Amino acid sequence: MMDSGFRVSYFKSGRKAFQKLKISPPDAIVLDILLEEGEMDGWTILRELKRIR
């Protein structure tokens, strides 16, 4: 199998995912809007990403 060169990170916590996004912005994001674990859902992550970009 050929390596696509993509690196995938999984997060259950919206807060942990957002912290990683601020440190190392990715080329693409697949985001569950209705994240259930933690206090930061996908909508909040999108708003914060828009605010800091």
XYZ file of N, CA and C in Angstrom:
159
model
N 0.843 -1.183 0.000
C 0.000 0.000 0.000
C 0.886 1.244 0.000
N 0.499 2.215 -0.777
C 1.274 3.451 -0.914
C 0.888 4.455 0.172
N 1.885 5.108 0.745
C 1.643 6.125 1.777
C 1.157 7.408 1.101
N 0.026 7.936 1.562
C -0.549 9.141 0.961
C 0.130 10.422 1.435
N 0.911 10.328 2.493
C 1.574 11.506 3.031
C 0.722 12.291 4.017
N -0.499 11.828 4.270
C -1.371 12.493 5.224
C -1.102 11.992 6.627
N -1.182 12.883 7.585
C -1.098 12.520 8.990
C -2.452 12.851 9.607
N -3.039 11.901 10.296
C -4.371 12.073 10.855
C -4.288 12.114 12.378
N -4.966 13.077 12.971
C -5.060 13.188 14.428
C -6.524 13.112 14.815
N -6.817 12.366 15.860
C -8.182 12.222 16.359
C -8.268 12.823 17.754
N -9.352 13.544 18.012
C -9.568 14.119 19.329
C -11.021 13.896 19.727
N -11.251 13.486 20.955
C -12.614 13.370 21.484
C -13.032 14.655 22.165
N -12.068 15.428 22.603
C -12.334 16.680 23.309
C -12.153 17.849 22.346
N -13.190 18.678 22.245
C -13.096 19.866 21.406
C -12.014 20.822 21.875
N -11.885 20.952 23.176
C -10.865 21.864 23.732
C -9.454 21.401 23.364
N -9.184 20.099 23.477
C -7.861 19.566 23.120
C -7.596 19.723 21.626
N -8.616 19.491 20.815
C -8.468 19.641 19.367
C -8.134 21.095 19.025
N -8.848 22.038 19.643
C -8.619 23.444 19.354
C -7.218 23.879 19.783
N -6.749 23.400 20.915
C -5.389 23.721 21.358
C -4.367 23.261 20.320
N -4.551 22.063 19.780
C -3.642 21.539 18.758
C -3.734 22.362 17.475
N -4.947 22.772 17.089
C -5.131 23.576 15.882
C -4.398 24.909 15.976
N -4.388 25.508 17.159
C -3.699 26.790 17.332
C -2.190 26.621 17.213
N -1.666 25.522 17.698
C -0.221 25.276 17.665
C 0.247 24.881 16.273
N -0.512 24.012 15.635
C -0.111 23.458 14.346
C -1.315 23.407 13.406
N -1.609 24.511 12.697
C -2.773 24.539 11.812
C -2.657 23.496 10.695
N -3.704 22.714 10.481
C -3.678 21.682 9.447
C -4.060 22.245 8.072
N -3.852 21.446 7.038
C -4.286 21.815 5.693
C -5.782 21.568 5.510
N -6.327 20.602 6.251
C -7.749 20.264 6.147
C -8.251 19.776 7.501
N -9.549 19.975 7.743
C -10.173 19.552 8.995
C -11.471 18.814 8.671
N -11.668 17.677 9.308
C -12.957 16.991 9.306
C -13.457 17.125 10.732
N -14.571 17.814 10.912
C -15.019 18.190 12.246
C -16.435 17.720 12.509
N -16.629 17.062 13.637
C -17.968 16.675 14.090
C -18.568 17.896 14.779
N -19.548 18.492 14.160
C -20.162 19.716 14.691
C -20.766 19.484 16.072
N -21.273 18.292 16.311
C -21.955 17.995 17.567
C -21.072 17.197 18.524
N -19.828 17.609 18.684
C -18.943 16.941 19.631
C -19.652 16.833 20.968
N -19.653 15.650 21.544
C -20.402 15.452 22.789
C -19.536 15.499 24.035
N -18.254 15.188 23.898
C -17.399 15.159 25.079
C -16.726 16.507 25.276
N -16.834 17.047 26.454
C -16.180 18.314 26.758
C -17.122 19.493 26.586
N -16.590 20.655 26.836
C -17.408 21.860 26.834
C -17.295 22.659 25.548
N -16.521 22.202 24.581
C -16.333 22.945 23.341
C -16.828 22.099 22.170
N -17.973 22.492 21.593
C -18.501 21.725 20.473
C -17.907 22.216 19.149
N -18.268 21.562 18.077
C -17.731 21.894 16.767
C -18.061 23.297 16.303
N -19.260 23.786 16.638
C -19.642 25.147 16.257
C -18.717 26.167 16.918
N -18.398 25.934 18.180
C -17.502 26.844 18.901
C -16.110 26.809 18.285
N -15.648 25.621 17.931
C -14.337 25.505 17.285
C -14.320 26.304 15.982
N -15.363 26.187 15.167
C -15.428 26.940 13.910
C -15.405 28.444 14.148
N -16.178 28.909 15.127
C -16.194 30.350 15.435
C -14.807 30.823 15.875
N -14.155 30.055 16.737
C -12.834 30.445 17.228
C -11.789 30.422 16.122
N -11.858 29.437 15.236
C -10.921 29.387 14.111
C -11.102 30.602 13.210
N -12.343 30.973 12.968
C -12.613 32.148 12.137
C -12.079 33.401 12.811
N -12.225 33.484 14.114
C -11.788 34.656 14.863
C -10.259 34.824 14.827
N -9.514 33.738 14.906
C -8.049 33.841 14.966
C -7.381 33.815 13.595
N -8.121 33.603 12.551
C -7.547 33.580 11.190
C -7.636 34.913 10.534
